[in-house]
């Protein structure tokens, strides 16, 4: 009886979503009012002359659209000693670290109960729609989720990555139970201090509960692929552990060992079965359904920079459906995947109008080009005005602006910078870098930096397709290639090594302006040996695959130098991951940086130090 009551009432969730999205404009107005009322006392808002007004027109007239750069002078003033009593209405109890993989280092973002609630709302909404198509029974989920280090600041704030904050929250666990998606691993494994050990134990738990596993998931698809690549290496050791009922000595943390000891009993039949099943696979195809016969789907963010991993994931998944998880960021959630049936690459996200106030900057190519030509730094003054949620047009691309329930925890952050992190996992210098970013994450009309395309409407709320990060752009002069263009070029060139049964494990890029003229550098980590001849062809193919007119014309007149393909030693991207983990990022939130700028010195150094072979294009 109790068990029944805990299960989420999916029809009710869907009904609420339908009602809310039919009235998106009013819900947005109400949401903005609520945000402004809750934070009305904040100095930041008061200085902007809102004078208690909460309507969208006044808001847009008074509050500027900001990037983190715009806010740096304010931040500097505060960091230098001004103690303005500028607070959000609700206390900030926790600081989140964004993955930092897009800009080179994690950023502090305030995390509070409102953000937790919106997280759960998004999870419930997509689950409700998903469950209609792919119902799960009461079983377990093999979730590759990990914690980062959580620190407590002297002022009493907790700091950890956004996903860690979510996983630790008691509401999250309750919600997962209600969604029949409880993680099969004990907490000691999820919050284990070493992610490699946690990953091994997640795999072991999955195998122990193999019949009960209903879904395999992680926040981002990268972690799922990473986990099964690891399984390819350690599967015999896993079988040994199951056979003997004794955990490998590679797991050293006592809390993790004792939690695993409770689950692990000698089971030679299971070990033999797993051994047989894996031995019978051809090149690991269909590994997931073979190991987990009752799995209904595989779930995690699969769009954007995650698309690269889909090929490998499909290979492991065989005929098990892949469903992309929702769209959001450490600053707040945006939309839920309510059409789980569509092919993963075409996933759209329906915006939940009550979880934030959203605006959209229409992206008009010609305006951007003018800015580019004139070298005008003030892009926004040249750009069309942001439009509201219900004003966006089908087929057009926009940059997302978020106003969310989290705000500026001025005093807390200052206290945090000055007194926190004891023992400090960061140097003083890094704390200062982080603090600047924290201020930059002001959440009133904050430019998220993501480009989305409106694919349609669900009732009156738009369904967005994630296109790319706006700032991740390869550009030497008049050329302009996005993260998406890069991914497509890599996909095209990777077909050449696929013929040799090899794959691009991961990739990144860099614009090298040290050469004259500057040129694109593409970094590839490949699964095995590929001949020089084929790699030369891959390099040419990459160069030809950037079809942007500015790039092609510049290449033709040698205003951009030949594209360079640098093939990395195996394990290089693992080193990149380790670098971010060392900065406090969590594997669950990790996204390989697709374009490494010169300021991301450490990552660039790792990539450059691990080059096995270099090729220059002769395509032009
Ligand atoms: P973080 O800074 O770690 O919070 O990561 C947030 C960023 O991840 C977003 O701004 C997006 O660029 C990306 N992201 C989040 N959800 C998705 C999604 N469903 N599809 C594509 N990219 C996403």
XYZ file of C-alpha atoms in Angstrom, residues 8-19 128:
13
model
C 4.338 9.226 -9.205
C 0.892 9.997 -10.584
C 2.007 10.506 -14.167
C -1.356 11.514 -15.618
C -1.641 14.252 -13.019
C 1.835 15.553 -13.885
C 0.926 15.606 -17.576
C -2.371 17.341 -16.881
C -0.606 20.070 -14.882
C 1.931 20.500 -17.657
C -0.822 20.788 -20.276
C -2.692 23.393 -18.259
C 5.631 11.257 -17.003
